[in-house]
Amino acid sequence: MAPGKPILKITGMLGALVAAVLVLTGRANADRYPLDTLSPKSDLTREILWLFKEVTILDSIVLAVVVVALGLAIFVFSSRTGEPGAPSVKHSDMWLEMAWTIIPALILIAITVPTVRTIVHTQPDRWPQGALTVRVVAHQWWWEFQYPSLGVTTADEVHIPANRVVHFELVSEDVIHSFFMPAIGGKRDVVPGQVNQITLDADVPGEYWGQCTEFCGIEHADMRFRAFVDTPGDFDKWVAHQLEPPVKPDSGPAADGAKIFANAPCAICHTIKGVSGFSKEYNFGFRGPDLTHFGERTTMAGSIMDNTPENVAKWIENPDALKPGVKMPALGLSGPELSELVAYLESLK
Amino acid sequence: MAAQPRPIHIEQANYLEGGGIVGWLTTIDHKRIAILYGMSALVFMMVGGIEAMFIRAQLIVPNNTLLSPTVYNEIFTMHGLTMIFLVLMPLETGFFGNFLIPLQIGARDVAFPRLNALSYWVFILGAITLNLGWVFGSAPDAGWFGYANLTSRYYSPGPNIDFFDIGLLILGVSSVMGALNFFVTIINMRAPGMTFMRMPMFIWAVLVTVILILLAFPALTVGLIFLFMDRYFGTNYYQVIAGATPILWQHLFWIFGHPEVYIMALPAFGMISEVIPVFSRKPLFGYPMMAYSLILIAFLSYGVWGHHMFATGMGPVADSAFAITSMLIAIPTGVKVFSWIATVWGGRLRFTTSMLFAMGFLIEFTIGGLSGIMHASAPIDLEQTDSYFIVAHFHYVLFGGVLMGILAAFYYYWPKITGRMLNETLGKWHFWITAWAYNATFFPMHFIGELGMPRRIYTYAPNMGFDFWNKFESINAFILGFAFLLFFINLAWSTTNGERASSDPWDARTLEWSIPSPPPIYNFAIAPAVNSRDAWWVMKYGNVESHGLDGTAAAPPPATAAEIASIHIPAPSLFPILIALGIFSMGIGMLIAWYRMILIGAALMAFCVLSMAFEYPRWGEEDEHAVSESFLGLDMRKVGIWSFIGSECVFFASLISTYMVYKARSQGPFDAQILSIPLTSFSTFILLMSSLLMVLALAGFQRNDRFWGTFWLFGTAFFGCIFLGGQVYEFGDFWLEHGMVFNTNLFSQCFYTLVGFHGFHVFIGVVWLITMAIAGALGKIDSKRALSVEICGLYWHFVDIVWVVIFTLVYLMRTIKQA
């Protein structure tokens, strides 16, 4: 290869790369991407973003220095660019070596100090009086949410009020999972045998997505959830609604569906409050999500699909086809019986 | 005296010729062993690469159904295990380390050639064990770091995790043996005049790496032993019932795991430090700081493991401490990057393929290191960990960094190893296609990681911002695979068509370039006299600072026939491969719980170890040519036993720490109150006295008093047996009288494990002592061979000291629970 070509190629490639990064990283459309980690909507994630921006800037400066220094060295001293003369054989320089030890150390201090401050600040050991406690129970492969002070239990979707400190207690029923809500909570592992915490104050009402981020078995990829930050008024309404007893349909397919639910093995795993299946002694009714107000949830089955009658039917008919390895068995329901059961479940608003 | 090799007649022109298949199976020549490692690692590189292609094929579109989650989880797990344990490590230490260490330090072979062969055979059988799962449709499937308690028998009922467990245990044995060998070699066998500060930087890197291996693998071994016990014996090391925690696995694993990534990185640093000076015609910039940085990185690497656990809820104090130490470790690493750039600066650069990969390394490793700084900040890590941002980071440091360094070393050293040049044109195509495809595959992972894509997911939903980049990455990953195909074609092509290489095709700086390519079996006809750094350069051009552009290089004088005739090299041995088969048999026996197979394997192993110990010397036929001491005056076996003891310290420290943590969490009917101080004090006293007897035995042999030497050796063994008898009695009493079995509670399992392993060490010591005593009784040991007894004594005293620690912490400082 001719003298300047490697240098031109390297510079050209780097230039193209930078341009691609600026255009295609999706930063412009971040709001469309529900798991984006750089669109904070709570105090916790805002502090994290500040740190991220600081480190990104410092990292970029260091990378630029390295790339420019190396690029220049390659460009100037390549033995094909004419006759560069004899190489210098200097192989130590105390001032230079001190500089490139001390300056990075200073940069790292500039990162470490705010890091430690943020760590301490975001892991408080006490919460204000009015804080809401939400107990998150991780199961293979779905999320359960309990509100101990309010007496509410639900699954797949968690609602929290905006502008109020929310304290999440994380417990696991089986293996290690990780509770990841990028927009509002970052993540924290859910470890069996201990209670981990996330404390946050979300301030922008909206729907945020979450996912398990610690490999937890065959269906780790399909263990997702939704987090709804409601205005305080909406949140109170939601709580009140959750506390209401489930709909008891009088007639029509839903009523027949209710009878099917009562007679099928569903109650062994699922609870519909006041209707079926709770016996802590035999773990009846607690192996699968609570279905008391299933009909009003937007997603189902670990938030991998929308809650529509078609999806519910497909799911009940053969859960394993939609989520291979799932613990829910196919119950052998089909045809009219299946549609009635679906109608009943969707009526549970 | 050290084991003296039988002299053999040298007929071959170079190390690659002669011997046939049996020659390769019984070889103890470090160069052939290196080839075995290298060929195996290249095969596994193809396997791991194909696994990567499958991953990318599954992830090319959302909701893809090419691979079921079962298969996908096995593939990503095996991809990680293969690349780390079966490709990077064996290429760096097994292939390049083995080949180059003796050549760069001016030695004939490594310190323990048969141990070297044994390391290889154990490695390949461990690699087979790990991959055996594929044959049975149950490959390991819980990720390469297999977190408990997903790996428990309850949540992973199949044999998948057993292949993981046993496979890694076997591989760990291989790594530690190899590390011990290289450590002793570098300390003891440097050519006269090669002080530490005159060693090639690759030797520095490997020296620090093997210290890391010796002191990190035992933590993994202990973790794997606990996992094995949980899965096979129903203990609760990682189960939450009975007070245990799965986080114990994470601590043990990452205390190994973080040094492990430096075990992978440092040899590559060493390789780059060889390549860049040669192709810049300049000495390495800042040699002393480069050496100290290696040491500092290794030291700090033991203090950062918690940064893999920032999300586990260790608390703000631990999080802050690990964040600080993780930032600290960036400083010596930065020093190295800047020193390499300063080496390039002012040089006269030749862009061979090797140098191109070295330049690629500098950029890519820097990028990887900078994203590492991001994760080191714990709050940022709470968004990034377990996402594709981490996948990007470690592929940048391991692939763009370490693997590019290895590729630079391949293009540089292939002529020396095979006597053929690689095709430079094909090499340049390989580099440039890789440069594009590699960055195109892995840089976008930073983006999708920031967009929230978790790692280890077999599929993802559409319209999350992941679609375009996953497709882009997958297409470029296939191109990257093609680039590697070019590499393999180049390797194969060159073995028959490559231009024949001279001894010094690159005008290089270090001693391995002063001998023919490929090297003769004996490496150096006469030990080179070293007076400076870059010894070969100085021999050619007069001083380190010479740029070598004027005047002619001095050719090495050819060895005379008389010099060659007087060379003695070790004879091949069948025992390494047999011992490895014994270990393999034990492993498979454990896997399938077929006890007969374990016993047969153990018997084969024991028989072959004993036979190998007495294979040579023919006692009384010493070879006065053999070197057993370095110019430091240290016997190789002494350095060897001390390294082994260092490794065992970490092993016992892991067991003891677990005991101390768990005894406080233990529930159930038994605790330390069951321990009998009077009985154990007696057996402790006996064990301590046995050390005294050992001292007397050594003194006896050193003054040529064979009777008393033998007598005291038997005495030591006898006292050891009394101690063991006490242990058997104690265990029997706990088990039969009190009903405390192995898995009764945390206290019982930790107690039996800790004291049991110590007792096993005592048992091995007793066998060793009796063997030595019989040799003494047969008149085989005299004052000249008293060192063998001293080595045994060092081991015995170590086992004693460990018992003192155990007795103090477990017995004397036992907590008596209030009613």
Short mmCIF file of C-alpha atoms in Angstrom, two decimals, chain B residues 10 156 210 319 329 340 354 364 369 375 419 526 538 550 557 657 671 691 768 784:
data_model
loop_
_atom_site.label_atom_id
_atom_site.label_comp_id
_atom_site.label_asym_id
_atom_site.label_seq_id
_atom_site.Cartn_x
_atom_site.Cartn_y
_atom_site.Cartn_z
CA ILE B 10 19.20 -35.42 18.88
CA SER B 156 -31.75 -26.83 36.81
CA VAL B 210 0.39 -16.66 36.33
CA ASP B 319 -20.90 0.13 46.39
CA ILE B 329 -7.42 0.44 38.31
CA TRP B 340 2.46 2.37 23.77
CA SER B 354 0.91 -7.59 12.93
CA GLU B 364 -10.45 -0.74 20.55
CA GLY B 369 -11.70 0.68 28.88
CA HIS B 375 -19.81 0.97 34.58
CA GLY B 419 9.24 -21.53 9.80
CA ILE B 526 24.62 -22.44 24.39
CA VAL B 538 22.08 -5.33 21.58
CA ASP B 550 23.09 1.37 9.64
CA PRO B 557 27.13 -18.13 15.27
CA SER B 657 -14.30 -17.35 55.11
CA ASP B 671 -23.58 -25.67 66.14
CA SER B 691 6.18 -31.10 62.27
CA TRP B 768 3.90 -38.66 50.36
CA LYS B 784 22.61 -34.64 48.16
#
